[in-house]
Short mmCIF file of C-alpha atoms and ligand atoms in Angstrom, two decimals:
data_model
loop_
_atom_site.label_atom_id
_atom_site.label_comp_id
_atom_site.label_asym_id
_atom_site.label_seq_id
_atom_site.Cartn_x
_atom_site.Cartn_y
_atom_site.Cartn_z
CA MET A 1 -63.58 62.97 102.84
CA ALA A 2 -66.43 64.24 100.87
CA TYR A 3 -69.92 61.42 100.49
CA ASP A 4 -72.30 61.47 98.31
CA PHE A 5 -74.90 62.52 100.75
CA ASP A 6 -74.60 63.74 105.13
CA LEU A 7 -77.23 60.77 106.34
CA PHE A 8 -78.67 57.90 104.50
CA VAL A 9 -80.97 56.44 105.85
CA ILE A 10 -82.38 52.88 105.62
CA GLY A 11 -86.41 52.61 106.05
CA ALA A 12 -88.60 54.90 105.24
CA GLY A 13 -91.11 54.18 108.77
CA SER A 14 -92.35 56.41 111.86
CA GLY A 15 -88.09 56.59 112.36
CA GLY A 16 -86.63 56.95 108.79
CA VAL A 17 -89.05 59.09 107.24
CA ARG A 18 -88.99 61.86 110.41
CA ALA A 19 -85.40 61.60 111.15
CA ALA A 20 -85.00 62.43 107.31
CA ARG A 21 -87.20 64.96 107.06
CA PHE A 22 -85.87 67.36 109.80
CA ALA A 23 -82.18 66.27 108.75
CA ALA A 24 -82.71 67.42 105.26
CA GLY A 25 -85.07 70.61 107.10
CA PHE A 26 -81.61 71.65 109.03
CA GLY A 27 -79.88 71.61 105.88
CA ALA A 28 -77.84 68.20 105.61
CA ARG A 29 -78.00 66.33 102.26
CA VAL A 30 -80.31 63.43 102.76
CA ALA A 31 -81.33 60.04 100.76
CA VAL A 32 -84.09 57.03 101.99
CA ALA A 33 -84.41 53.35 100.85
CA GLU A 34 -87.32 51.86 101.11
CA SER A 35 -87.89 48.26 99.90
CA ARG A 36 -91.27 47.68 100.42
CA TYR A 37 -93.73 50.41 101.30
CA LEU A 38 -93.21 54.08 102.77
CA GLY A 39 -94.64 55.40 105.39
CA GLY A 40 -93.47 51.46 107.51
CA THR A 41 -95.14 49.73 109.19
CA CYS A 42 -97.61 52.13 111.25
CA VAL A 43 -99.42 52.93 107.82
CA ASN A 44 -99.09 50.45 106.05
CA VAL A 45 -99.52 46.93 108.64
CA GLY A 46 -100.11 48.70 111.34
CA CYS A 47 -100.61 51.71 113.44
CA VAL A 48 -102.96 53.72 111.41
CA PRO A 49 -104.99 49.98 109.17
CA LYS A 50 -105.59 48.64 112.24
CA LYS A 51 -107.71 52.09 113.84
CA LEU A 52 -110.11 51.40 110.81
CA LEU A 53 -110.16 47.85 110.93
CA VAL A 54 -111.87 48.85 114.75
CA TYR A 55 -113.35 51.49 113.09
CA GLY A 56 -115.22 49.52 111.11
CA ALA A 57 -115.90 46.98 113.60
CA HIS A 58 -117.68 48.97 116.21
CA TYR A 59 -120.22 50.25 114.17
CA ALA A 60 -121.82 46.80 115.07
CA GLU A 61 -122.27 47.94 119.15
CA ASP A 62 -122.99 51.23 117.39
CA ILE A 63 -125.88 49.85 115.39
CA GLY A 64 -127.43 47.88 118.13
CA GLN A 65 -127.20 50.66 120.30
CA ALA A 66 -128.77 53.27 118.10
CA GLN A 67 -132.42 51.31 118.41
CA GLY A 68 -132.28 52.58 122.31
CA TYR A 69 -132.14 56.20 120.73
CA GLY A 70 -135.25 55.64 118.63
CA TRP A 71 -133.30 54.41 115.53
CA THR A 72 -134.37 51.40 113.58
CA ILE A 73 -131.73 50.04 111.28
CA ASP A 74 -133.69 47.15 109.02
CA GLY A 75 -131.13 44.77 107.29
CA ALA A 76 -128.03 46.44 108.18
CA THR A 77 -125.07 44.33 106.83
CA PHE A 78 -121.48 43.93 106.59
CA ASP A 79 -119.37 43.20 103.83
CA TRP A 80 -115.40 43.21 104.57
CA LYS A 81 -114.20 43.38 101.01
CA THR A 82 -115.70 46.77 101.19
CA LEU A 83 -113.74 47.71 104.25
CA ILE A 84 -110.77 46.21 103.05
CA ALA A 85 -110.69 48.21 99.36
CA ASN A 86 -111.97 51.53 101.47
CA LYS A 87 -108.89 51.23 103.72
CA ASP A 88 -106.24 50.33 101.19
CA ARG A 89 -107.62 53.62 99.05
CA GLU A 90 -106.71 55.74 102.71
CA ILE A 91 -103.62 53.50 102.84
CA GLN A 92 -102.32 54.62 98.84
CA ARG A 93 -103.08 57.73 99.89
CA LEU A 94 -101.10 58.17 102.89
CA ASN A 95 -97.89 56.58 100.67
CA GLY A 96 -98.65 59.50 98.56
CA ILE A 97 -99.19 62.27 101.33
CA TYR A 98 -95.48 60.11 102.73
CA ARG A 99 -94.06 60.47 99.40
CA ASN A 100 -93.70 63.95 99.04
CA LEU A 101 -93.35 64.76 102.84
CA LEU A 102 -89.53 63.04 101.37
CA VAL A 103 -89.78 64.61 98.19
CA ASP A 104 -90.53 67.77 99.01
CA SER A 105 -87.98 68.53 102.21
CA GLY A 106 -85.57 67.39 99.13
CA VAL A 107 -85.13 63.90 100.17
CA THR A 108 -83.26 61.78 97.85
CA LEU A 109 -85.77 58.45 97.86
CA LEU A 110 -84.65 55.13 95.94
CA GLN A 111 -87.24 52.32 96.60
CA ALA A 112 -85.21 49.57 96.84
CA HIS A 113 -83.93 47.42 99.10
CA ALA A 114 -80.43 48.94 100.81
CA ARG A 115 -77.75 47.06 102.22
CA LEU A 116 -74.82 48.60 104.31
CA VAL A 117 -71.16 47.78 103.20
CA ASP A 118 -69.29 49.32 104.78
CA ALA A 119 -68.93 52.62 107.71
CA HIS A 120 -70.19 54.59 105.30
CA SER A 121 -71.60 52.65 102.82
CA VAL A 122 -74.31 51.27 101.54
CA GLU A 123 -75.72 49.55 98.19
CA VAL A 124 -78.74 49.65 96.41
CA GLU A 125 -79.43 47.79 93.02
CA GLY A 126 -75.97 47.42 92.62
CA LYS A 127 -75.08 50.93 93.38
CA ARG A 128 -72.89 52.25 95.97
CA TYR A 129 -73.82 55.35 98.12
CA SER A 130 -71.85 56.75 100.51
CA ALA A 131 -72.54 59.28 103.41
CA GLU A 132 -71.26 60.46 106.50
CA HIS A 133 -74.06 58.89 108.34
CA ILE A 134 -75.83 55.89 108.07
CA LEU A 135 -79.74 55.21 110.23
CA ILE A 136 -80.80 52.12 110.30
CA ALA A 137 -84.61 52.57 110.95
CA THR A 138 -85.92 49.00 109.54
CA GLY A 139 -88.46 47.75 111.70
CA GLY A 140 -89.99 45.16 112.67
CA TRP A 141 -91.28 41.82 111.81
CA PRO A 142 -94.02 38.95 113.10
CA GLN A 143 -92.90 36.22 114.53
CA ILE A 144 -95.05 32.61 114.39
CA PRO A 145 -93.81 29.56 116.58
CA ASP A 146 -91.66 26.38 114.96
CA ILE A 147 -94.47 24.84 115.66
CA PRO A 148 -95.51 22.16 112.68
CA GLY A 149 -98.20 23.71 110.71
CA ARG A 150 -97.02 26.82 110.82
CA GLU A 151 -97.26 28.03 107.03
CA HIS A 152 -101.24 27.58 107.92
CA ALA A 153 -101.45 29.85 110.66
CA ILE A 154 -101.47 34.73 109.51
CA THR A 155 -99.92 37.44 110.30
CA SER A 156 -101.07 40.67 111.02
CA ASN A 157 -99.46 41.29 107.92
CA GLU A 158 -101.84 39.25 106.59
CA ALA A 159 -104.89 39.19 108.12
CA PHE A 160 -105.05 43.10 106.46
CA TYR A 161 -105.15 41.29 103.26
CA LEU A 162 -107.97 38.51 103.65
CA GLU A 163 -110.54 38.15 100.59
CA THR A 164 -113.38 37.42 102.80
CA LEU A 165 -114.10 37.14 106.75
CA PRO A 166 -113.02 34.37 108.01
CA ARG A 167 -116.25 32.32 109.76
CA ARG A 168 -113.51 31.38 112.31
CA VAL A 169 -110.96 32.36 114.11
CA LEU A 170 -108.57 31.36 116.47
CA VAL A 171 -107.07 34.31 117.62
CA VAL A 172 -103.12 33.56 119.34
CA GLY A 173 -101.69 35.73 121.18
CA GLY A 174 -101.72 37.94 125.35
CA GLY A 175 -101.03 41.30 123.85
CA TYR A 176 -101.96 44.38 122.15
CA ILE A 177 -102.29 43.16 118.51
CA ALA A 178 -104.09 39.95 119.64
CA VAL A 179 -106.78 41.78 121.53
CA GLU A 180 -107.17 44.36 119.13
CA PHE A 181 -107.69 41.73 116.27
CA ALA A 182 -110.02 39.44 118.14
CA SER A 183 -112.19 42.53 118.43
CA ILE A 184 -111.81 43.31 115.20
CA PHE A 185 -112.58 39.89 114.32
CA HIS A 186 -115.58 39.49 115.98
CA GLY A 187 -117.27 43.17 116.20
CA CYS A 188 -117.17 42.78 112.43
CA GLY A 189 -119.55 38.69 113.23
CA ALA A 190 -116.15 36.33 112.84
CA ASP A 191 -116.54 33.28 115.66
CA THR A 192 -113.49 34.59 117.95
CA ARG A 193 -111.36 32.79 120.72
CA LEU A 194 -108.25 34.06 122.13
CA LEU A 195 -105.49 31.69 123.36
CA TYR A 196 -102.81 32.72 125.16
CA ARG A 197 -100.66 30.56 127.15
CA GLY A 198 -100.48 32.49 130.28
CA GLU A 199 -102.73 32.90 133.00
CA LEU A 200 -103.84 36.56 131.62
CA PHE A 201 -103.14 38.77 128.52
CA MET A 202 -102.03 42.31 128.41
CA ARG A 203 -99.32 41.83 130.79
CA GLY A 204 -97.16 44.88 131.95
CA PHE A 205 -100.73 47.10 131.93
CA ASP A 206 -102.66 47.53 135.22
CA GLY A 207 -104.41 44.27 136.83
CA SER A 208 -107.87 45.76 137.28
CA LEU A 209 -107.70 46.96 133.19
CA ARG A 210 -106.41 43.50 132.60
CA ASP A 211 -109.62 41.82 133.95
CA HIS A 212 -111.61 44.53 133.13
CA LEU A 213 -111.18 43.62 129.71
CA LYS A 214 -110.92 40.04 130.09
CA ASP A 215 -114.39 40.30 131.81
CA GLU A 216 -115.83 42.26 129.20
CA MET A 217 -114.71 40.47 126.46
CA ILE A 218 -116.62 38.09 127.59
CA LYS A 219 -119.75 39.61 128.24
CA LYS A 220 -119.15 40.98 123.82
CA GLY A 221 -119.11 36.74 123.31
CA VAL A 222 -115.28 36.99 122.43
CA ASP A 223 -114.10 32.73 124.01
CA LEU A 224 -110.88 33.86 125.48
CA GLN A 225 -109.04 30.88 126.20
CA PHE A 226 -105.92 31.21 129.29
CA ASN A 227 -103.35 28.63 130.15
CA ALA A 228 -103.73 27.49 126.15
CA ASP A 229 -100.94 27.40 123.57
CA ILE A 230 -101.42 25.37 120.38
CA ALA A 231 -98.75 22.66 119.80
CA ARG A 232 -100.03 22.00 115.89
CA ILE A 233 -102.05 22.60 113.36
CA ASP A 234 -103.55 20.36 110.50
CA LYS A 235 -105.35 21.68 107.52
CA GLN A 236 -107.81 19.44 107.00
CA THR A 237 -109.52 18.15 103.54
CA ASP A 238 -112.63 20.51 103.37
CA GLY A 239 -109.05 23.46 103.65
CA SER A 240 -110.08 24.70 106.87
CA LEU A 241 -108.11 24.30 110.68
CA LEU A 242 -107.60 22.02 113.10
CA ALA A 243 -105.56 23.53 115.99
CA VAL A 244 -104.32 20.76 118.34
CA LEU A 245 -103.50 22.29 122.07
CA LYS A 246 -100.37 21.50 124.03
CA ASP A 247 -103.17 20.43 126.40
CA GLY A 248 -104.21 17.65 124.02
CA ARG A 249 -107.75 19.62 122.99
CA THR A 250 -108.73 20.04 118.80
CA LEU A 251 -109.91 23.37 117.98
CA GLU A 252 -111.86 23.80 114.51
CA ALA A 253 -110.96 27.47 113.05
CA ASP A 254 -110.45 29.10 109.14
CA CYS A 255 -108.25 31.55 110.42
CA ILE A 256 -105.55 30.73 112.64
CA PHE A 257 -104.10 34.57 113.59
CA TYR A 258 -100.61 34.59 115.11
CA ALA A 259 -99.41 37.52 117.72
CA THR A 260 -96.98 36.05 120.20
CA GLY A 261 -94.52 38.92 119.04
CA ARG A 262 -92.23 40.49 116.35
CA ARG A 263 -88.27 40.58 115.79
CA PRO A 264 -85.79 43.27 114.22
CA MET A 265 -86.50 43.65 110.74
CA LEU A 266 -82.10 42.59 109.89
CA ASP A 267 -82.65 40.16 106.63
CA GLY A 268 -80.40 41.35 104.00
CA LEU A 269 -78.94 44.31 105.96
CA GLY A 270 -75.91 43.41 105.71
CA LEU A 271 -75.22 44.16 109.42
CA ASP A 272 -72.23 41.36 109.42
CA GLN A 273 -69.86 42.49 106.64
CA ALA A 274 -70.47 46.68 108.16
CA GLY A 275 -69.43 45.22 111.73
CA VAL A 276 -72.12 46.17 113.51
CA ALA A 277 -73.35 44.37 117.01
CA LEU A 278 -76.62 43.25 118.06
CA ASP A 279 -77.39 43.02 122.27
CA GLN A 280 -78.44 40.19 123.75
CA ARG A 281 -82.18 40.25 122.66
CA GLY A 282 -81.24 40.48 119.07
CA TYR A 283 -81.91 43.92 118.22
CA ILE A 284 -79.53 46.52 117.36
CA ALA A 285 -76.90 47.71 119.93
CA VAL A 286 -77.46 50.95 120.41
CA ASP A 287 -75.67 53.89 123.25
CA ASP A 288 -78.10 56.30 124.33
CA GLU A 289 -77.74 58.44 121.12
CA PHE A 290 -78.28 55.73 118.71
CA ARG A 291 -75.66 54.60 117.91
CA THR A 292 -74.51 51.01 117.07
CA SER A 293 -71.14 49.22 117.31
CA VAL A 294 -69.85 51.36 114.05
CA PRO A 295 -69.66 55.01 115.60
CA SER A 296 -71.23 56.78 112.01
CA ILE A 297 -74.54 53.59 111.65
CA LEU A 298 -76.70 54.75 114.23
CA ALA A 299 -79.46 52.58 114.57
CA ILE A 300 -83.80 53.75 116.16
CA GLY A 301 -87.36 52.27 116.71
CA ASP A 302 -88.45 48.87 116.34
CA VAL A 303 -85.30 47.62 115.58
CA ILE A 304 -83.35 48.66 118.78
CA GLY A 305 -86.10 46.73 120.74
CA ARG A 306 -86.58 49.12 122.97
CA VAL A 307 -90.38 51.05 123.17
CA GLN A 308 -91.81 49.88 119.97
CA LEU A 309 -94.20 52.43 119.52
CA THR A 310 -94.44 55.42 116.57
CA PRO A 311 -94.27 57.61 118.54
CA MET A 312 -90.54 56.71 119.98
CA ALA A 313 -90.09 55.92 116.61
CA LEU A 314 -90.44 59.54 116.10
CA ALA A 315 -89.24 61.32 119.11
CA GLU A 316 -85.74 58.92 118.07
CA GLY A 317 -85.46 59.96 114.61
CA MET A 318 -86.27 63.51 115.94
CA ALA A 319 -83.86 63.51 118.63
CA VAL A 320 -81.01 61.95 116.00
CA ALA A 321 -81.88 63.95 113.24
CA ARG A 322 -81.56 67.44 115.83
CA ARG A 323 -78.27 65.53 117.34
CA LEU A 324 -76.73 65.51 114.55
CA TYR A 325 -78.31 68.99 112.17
CA LYS A 326 -79.83 71.19 114.73
CA PRO A 327 -77.50 70.27 118.23
CA ALA A 328 -78.66 74.04 120.19
CA GLU A 329 -82.12 71.90 120.38
CA TYR A 330 -81.39 68.32 120.83
CA ARG A 331 -82.97 67.04 123.38
CA PRO A 332 -82.70 63.81 124.78
CA VAL A 333 -85.36 60.80 124.25
CA ASP A 334 -86.87 60.30 127.73
CA TYR A 335 -88.86 57.15 128.15
CA ALA A 336 -90.33 57.47 131.54
CA THR A 337 -94.43 58.72 131.23
CA ILE A 338 -94.79 56.63 128.50
CA PRO A 339 -98.60 57.13 127.46
CA THR A 340 -101.06 54.75 125.44
CA ALA A 341 -103.60 53.04 123.60
CA VAL A 342 -104.91 49.55 123.15
CA PHE A 343 -107.94 49.73 120.29
CA SER A 344 -109.85 46.72 121.25
CA LEU A 345 -113.21 46.87 122.32
CA PRO A 346 -113.25 48.41 124.61
CA ASN A 347 -110.61 50.66 124.38
CA LEU A 348 -107.55 51.49 127.15
CA ALA A 349 -104.89 53.45 127.82
CA THR A 350 -102.94 53.94 130.89
CA VAL A 351 -99.90 56.93 131.37
CA GLY A 352 -97.41 56.61 133.75
CA LEU A 353 -97.11 53.39 136.70
CA THR A 354 -99.08 50.06 137.01
CA GLU A 355 -100.45 49.72 140.66
CA GLU A 356 -98.26 46.96 140.71
CA GLN A 357 -95.25 48.48 139.51
CA ALA A 358 -95.65 52.00 141.48
CA ARG A 359 -95.44 49.21 144.64
CA GLU A 360 -93.11 47.14 143.60
CA GLN A 361 -90.97 50.68 143.14
CA GLY A 362 -91.43 51.41 147.40
CA HIS A 363 -94.03 53.87 146.19
CA LYS A 364 -96.68 54.11 149.49
CA VAL A 365 -99.81 54.83 147.33
CA THR A 366 -103.57 55.35 147.44
CA ILE A 367 -105.68 53.97 144.59
CA PHE A 368 -108.53 55.40 143.84
CA GLU A 369 -111.47 53.72 141.28
CA SER A 370 -114.19 54.69 139.64
CA ARG A 371 -116.13 51.82 137.36
CA PHE A 372 -119.27 53.32 135.42
CA ARG A 373 -122.09 52.45 132.71
CA PRO A 374 -121.58 54.55 130.40
CA MET A 375 -124.39 58.19 129.88
CA LYS A 376 -124.14 56.94 125.66
CA LEU A 377 -125.53 53.62 126.80
CA THR A 378 -127.56 53.90 129.54
CA MET A 379 -130.34 53.70 127.00
CA THR A 380 -129.43 51.03 125.36
CA GLU A 381 -129.16 46.66 126.18
CA SER A 382 -125.47 46.60 126.21
CA LEU A 383 -123.60 46.26 129.35
CA GLU A 384 -120.59 47.90 128.74
CA ARG A 385 -119.11 49.07 131.38
CA SER A 386 -116.20 51.40 131.93
CA LEU A 387 -113.59 51.45 134.59
CA MET A 388 -110.68 54.59 135.76
CA LYS A 389 -108.24 54.49 137.89
CA LEU A 390 -105.68 56.05 139.86
CA VAL A 391 -102.71 55.58 141.18
CA VAL A 392 -101.59 58.33 143.95
CA ASP A 393 -97.90 59.07 145.58
CA ALA A 394 -99.77 58.94 149.09
CA GLU A 395 -96.88 60.95 150.24
CA THR A 396 -95.62 63.15 147.68
CA ASP A 397 -99.43 63.33 146.67
CA ARG A 398 -98.14 63.19 143.36
CA VAL A 399 -100.63 61.54 140.33
CA LEU A 400 -98.13 58.25 139.47
CA GLY A 401 -100.53 56.43 137.01
CA CYS A 402 -103.42 57.19 134.93
CA HIS A 403 -105.83 53.97 133.62
CA MET A 404 -108.64 53.48 132.31
CA ALA A 405 -111.28 51.44 130.03
CA GLY A 406 -113.83 52.64 128.15
CA PRO A 407 -114.72 54.69 124.74
CA ASP A 408 -111.90 57.31 123.38
CA ALA A 409 -110.24 56.15 126.43
CA GLY A 410 -106.46 56.82 123.47
CA GLU A 411 -108.21 60.51 123.29
CA ILE A 412 -109.04 61.07 127.44
CA MET A 413 -104.83 59.36 128.02
CA GLN A 414 -103.68 61.87 125.64
CA GLY A 415 -104.63 65.58 127.76
CA LEU A 416 -103.54 63.59 130.94
CA ALA A 417 -99.92 62.19 129.51
CA VAL A 418 -99.49 66.10 129.80
CA ALA A 419 -100.92 66.43 133.22
CA LEU A 420 -98.27 63.91 134.41
CA LYS A 421 -95.68 65.21 132.70
CA ALA A 422 -96.02 68.36 134.18
CA GLY A 423 -96.00 66.16 137.21
CA ALA A 424 -99.65 66.65 138.82
CA THR A 425 -100.46 66.06 142.07
CA LYS A 426 -103.86 64.35 143.39
CA ARG A 427 -104.40 67.75 144.53
CA VAL A 428 -104.02 69.67 141.21
CA PHE A 429 -106.73 66.59 139.53
CA ASP A 430 -109.27 67.83 142.32
CA ASP A 431 -109.10 71.08 140.98
CA THR A 432 -109.65 70.74 137.90
CA LEU A 433 -113.03 71.01 137.11
CA GLY A 434 -114.94 68.78 135.09
CA ILE A 435 -116.61 69.61 131.97
CA HIS A 436 -120.22 67.98 132.25
CA PRO A 437 -122.03 65.72 131.54
CA THR A 438 -117.99 63.68 130.51
CA ALA A 439 -117.26 60.24 130.60
CA ALA A 440 -113.43 62.27 131.23
CA GLU A 441 -114.44 64.20 134.63
CA GLU A 442 -115.25 61.41 136.48
CA PHE A 443 -110.43 61.83 136.61
CA VAL A 444 -111.34 64.78 138.28
CA THR A 445 -113.83 63.84 140.57
CA MET A 446 -112.81 60.71 142.74
CA ARG A 447 -113.05 61.86 146.12
CA THR A 448 -112.89 58.52 148.53
CA PRO A 449 -109.51 55.93 147.79
CA ALA A 450 -110.52 52.70 146.73
CA ALA A 451 -107.71 51.31 148.37
CA ILE A 452 -104.55 51.92 149.80
C1 LIG B 1 -100.83 45.66 114.07
C2 LIG B 1 -99.71 46.67 114.67
C3 LIG B 1 -100.48 47.52 114.92
C4 LIG B 1 -99.76 48.41 115.98
N1 LIG B 1 -100.51 49.51 115.75
C5 LIG B 1 -99.20 50.61 116.40
C6 LIG B 1 -100.07 52.00 117.20
O1 LIG B 1 -101.54 51.48 117.42
N2 LIG B 1 -99.81 52.48 117.70
C7 LIG B 1 -98.66 52.52 117.59
O2 LIG B 1 -97.94 53.30 118.68
N3 LIG B 1 -97.32 52.00 117.29
C8 LIG B 1 -98.13 50.82 117.11
N4 LIG B 1 -97.70 50.06 116.26
C9 LIG B 1 -96.26 49.54 116.04
C10 LIG B 1 -95.71 51.04 115.10
O3 LIG B 1 -96.09 50.60 113.91
C11 LIG B 1 -94.20 50.52 115.00
O4 LIG B 1 -93.35 50.40 117.03
C12 LIG B 1 -93.15 51.63 114.10
O5 LIG B 1 -93.77 51.14 113.15
C13 LIG B 1 -92.34 51.74 113.91
O6 LIG B 1 -91.70 52.48 113.22
P1 LIG B 1 -89.91 52.53 112.12
O7 LIG B 1 -89.64 53.42 111.74
O8 LIG B 1 -88.77 51.60 113.44
O9 LIG B 1 -90.04 50.59 111.53
P2 LIG B 1 -91.02 50.99 110.68
O10 LIG B 1 -92.08 51.69 110.72
O11 LIG B 1 -91.60 49.15 110.48
O12 LIG B 1 -90.22 51.40 109.22
C14 LIG B 1 -89.76 50.40 109.07
C15 LIG B 1 -89.11 50.06 107.25
O13 LIG B 1 -88.22 49.83 106.83
C16 LIG B 1 -88.07 48.70 105.02
N5 LIG B 1 -86.80 48.60 105.66
C17 LIG B 1 -86.47 47.20 106.16
N6 LIG B 1 -86.10 46.67 105.57
C18 LIG B 1 -85.58 46.85 104.75
C19 LIG B 1 -83.93 47.44 103.55
N7 LIG B 1 -82.85 46.21 104.25
N8 LIG B 1 -84.11 48.50 102.56
C20 LIG B 1 -84.94 49.62 102.44
N9 LIG B 1 -85.87 49.42 103.49
C21 LIG B 1 -86.28 48.59 104.23
C22 LIG B 1 -89.99 48.48 105.66
O14 LIG B 1 -89.49 48.24 104.72
C23 LIG B 1 -90.17 49.16 106.19
O15 LIG B 1 -91.22 50.52 105.50
C24 LIG B 1 -98.08 48.89 115.65
C25 LIG B 1 -96.82 47.78 114.68
C26 LIG B 1 -98.54 46.65 114.54
C27 LIG B 1 -97.63 45.44 113.18
#
């Protein structure tokens, strides 16, 4: 049967664009439908604008610290509107780049919502298109728990477009988006509180990093409230918000920001009609090669709910394009040893196993840890400290995990991720020359175990 396209991709986000471009480059006839914004979450309301806002927030510290280096910066003021307008301009530029990437690689771009009709067809704006394969890459969407007054709260989607910086912000959540936005709001000058219902935020990260981030955020002046959750939000007559907590306390704020989880974006997608099954968590169920319960329909990225990070969506998109159209280059996606960074202030970064995971998995471990004041801060009044940690298998000497909190942690961790991927031992780290004077050299100069 002749199809209109070889591959029809729904969603021009991280995963969809990668799959579409490479499939077209391998010679496939490809169409992409995008209902909202080119580049998806990462480019428009995720990684990229988030990092730009973190850069903006960090200037508060930079300006303060400059005095230690002899600079007098009188009358420094911050304007949220300028930051948001400049961020919007940059995102528009990136949207254009994504358009060119798709169009220049020969992809047919349809800027509208797509709905599955059956195993081989999709409907866009009332028109049907057939394809040998359909790829669902529709990403995720933030959700706010079903509490009275939830309509008064915002999520990351709205935070990127706030017209003014709220004076008092309540951030609810304990994951990376919560700590990043708490750092952004606080750095930009809002009176910021973070509420998390558990004992300590950043579950899944190494315990030393979690404690360290808690201490550093408190030092910077963010009010962290653990074991706390909101039962109800009331709008007060002056327009401000009152959060009534489950323990009966009340907190006033001008903005309540929820970062308590994301759901797969399946709205109006026609999964039932096409017979595509979900897994127990409500994400699209796929096999090892990203086939759904309907084999001609594939799914990748946040909508399958594996590891919700842009590089994972890219890797999954690449794997699909190669398997279908360049099988000689196909390699399965590797979900082990995923490096990641959190752009809180201070930054966190990690690759490999946490100490807790390594012990749980039965490794006998040796722990190396270094805590220090970054050199750049020694001539300033900043009390911020950095943390670096290695988790080493005591029997094989393999480095199982690297963890860091401090400036440029993500930049440093990327190189260490290569070392871990290559199976580096602690001996290899020890035999590597440091680059002096840097913070990163600590990773190759830690000699005395902190714990075994
Ligand atoms: C605030 C925030 C910060 C983040 N920071 C980071 C970070 O620092 N590093 C990192 O690696 N990851 C980060 N992420 C996660 C990252 O953005 C996602 O993992 C990534 O975007 C997932 O890519 P995707 O292709 O699965 O989906 P998306 O990028 O979400 O793309 C899905 C696209 O599909 C479109 N779509 C949905 N339904 C339809 C339909 N029916 N028809 C047509 N189009 C449709 C959507 O409009 C969207 O453009 C962040 C996420 C958030 C929310």
